[in-house]
Coordinates of C-alpha atoms in Angstrom, one line a residue:
M193 CA -226.1 -95.8 -196.7
S194 CA -223.0 -96.4 -194.7
L195 CA -222.2 -94.1 -191.9
K196 CA -218.8 -92.8 -190.7
R197 CA -218.1 -92.4 -187.0
T198 CA -216.8 -89.0 -185.8
N199 CA -216.4 -87.2 -182.6
V200 CA -217.6 -83.7 -181.8
Y201 CA -217.6 -81.4 -178.8
A202 CA -221.0 -80.1 -177.9
D203 CA -222.4 -77.7 -175.3
P204 CA -223.8 -79.6 -172.4
E205 CA -227.0 -77.6 -172.5
D206 CA -227.5 -78.5 -176.2
L207 CA -227.0 -82.2 -175.4
A208 CA -229.6 -81.9 -172.6
I209 CA -232.1 -80.5 -175.1
I210 CA -231.3 -83.3 -177.6
K211 CA -231.7 -85.9 -174.8
E212 CA -235.2 -84.5 -173.9
A213 CA -236.2 -84.3 -177.6
A214 CA -235.1 -87.9 -178.2
I215 CA -237.2 -89.1 -175.3
R216 CA -240.2 -87.0 -176.5
R217 CA -239.9 -88.2 -180.1
G218 CA -239.0 -91.8 -179.2
V219 CA -235.8 -91.8 -181.3
P220 CA -232.2 -92.2 -180.4
E221 CA -230.2 -89.1 -179.6
A222 CA -227.8 -90.0 -182.4
E223 CA -230.7 -89.7 -184.9
I224 CA -231.3 -86.1 -183.9
I225 CA -227.6 -85.4 -184.2
R226 CA -227.3 -87.0 -187.6
E227 CA -230.3 -85.0 -188.8
A228 CA -228.6 -81.8 -187.6
I229 CA -225.4 -82.7 -189.3
H230 CA -227.3 -83.4 -192.5
L231 CA -229.1 -80.0 -192.3
A232 CA -225.7 -78.3 -191.7
A233 CA -224.2 -80.0 -194.8
L234 CA -227.1 -79.0 -197.0
A235 CA -226.9 -75.4 -195.7
S236 CA -223.2 -75.3 -196.5
R237 CA -223.5 -76.9 -200.0
V238 CA -222.3 -74.9 -203.0
W239 CA -224.3 -75.6 -206.2
D240 CA -222.6 -75.8 -209.6
E241 CA -225.4 -74.0 -211.2
P242 CA -227.7 -71.3 -209.9
L243 CA -231.2 -72.5 -209.0
D244 CA -233.9 -71.7 -211.5
W245 CA -236.2 -69.7 -209.3
P246 CA -239.5 -68.4 -210.8
T247 CA -239.5 -64.7 -211.5
F248 CA -242.4 -62.3 -211.4
D249 CA -243.1 -59.0 -213.2
G250 CA -243.2 -56.0 -210.9
S251 CA -241.6 -52.8 -210.0
E252 CA -238.9 -54.4 -207.8
E253 CA -240.1 -52.2 -205.0
P254 CA -240.9 -53.8 -201.7
I255 CA -244.6 -54.4 -201.1
T256 CA -246.0 -52.4 -198.1
G257 CA -248.1 -53.9 -195.4
E258 CA -251.0 -51.7 -196.5
A259 CA -250.8 -53.1 -200.0
I260 CA -250.9 -56.7 -198.6
A261 CA -253.8 -55.8 -196.4
D262 CA -255.7 -54.3 -199.3
A263 CA -255.1 -57.4 -201.5
V264 CA -256.3 -59.7 -198.7
V265 CA -259.4 -57.7 -198.2
S266 CA -260.1 -57.4 -201.9
G267 CA -259.6 -61.2 -202.4
S268 CA -261.8 -61.9 -199.4
E269 CA -264.6 -59.7 -200.7
K270 CA -264.3 -61.3 -204.1
G271 CA -264.7 -64.7 -202.5
L272 CA -267.7 -63.6 -200.5
L273 CA -269.4 -62.3 -203.7
E274 CA -268.7 -65.5 -205.6
D275 CA -270.1 -67.6 -202.7
R276 CA -273.2 -65.4 -202.6
D277 CA -273.8 -65.8 -206.4
R278 CA -273.8 -69.6 -206.2

């Protein structure tokens, strides 16, 4: 992949964080900046077709924290019973 040179203005505090991260990760600062540019490009991309996300049957009502807790407890109890029966 060929790269194109560009100039950007960046906040000095951000550059200091990038410098520290580059030292910690053992990579050039430019690599971190290229990664950030790539992520920004992906986040800004417009797709020609909608993504085919899986759908689930349900009431379309938000699930409450209590319902989640009940499901976790129920699944945990089921797993404990299955382990006991082995």
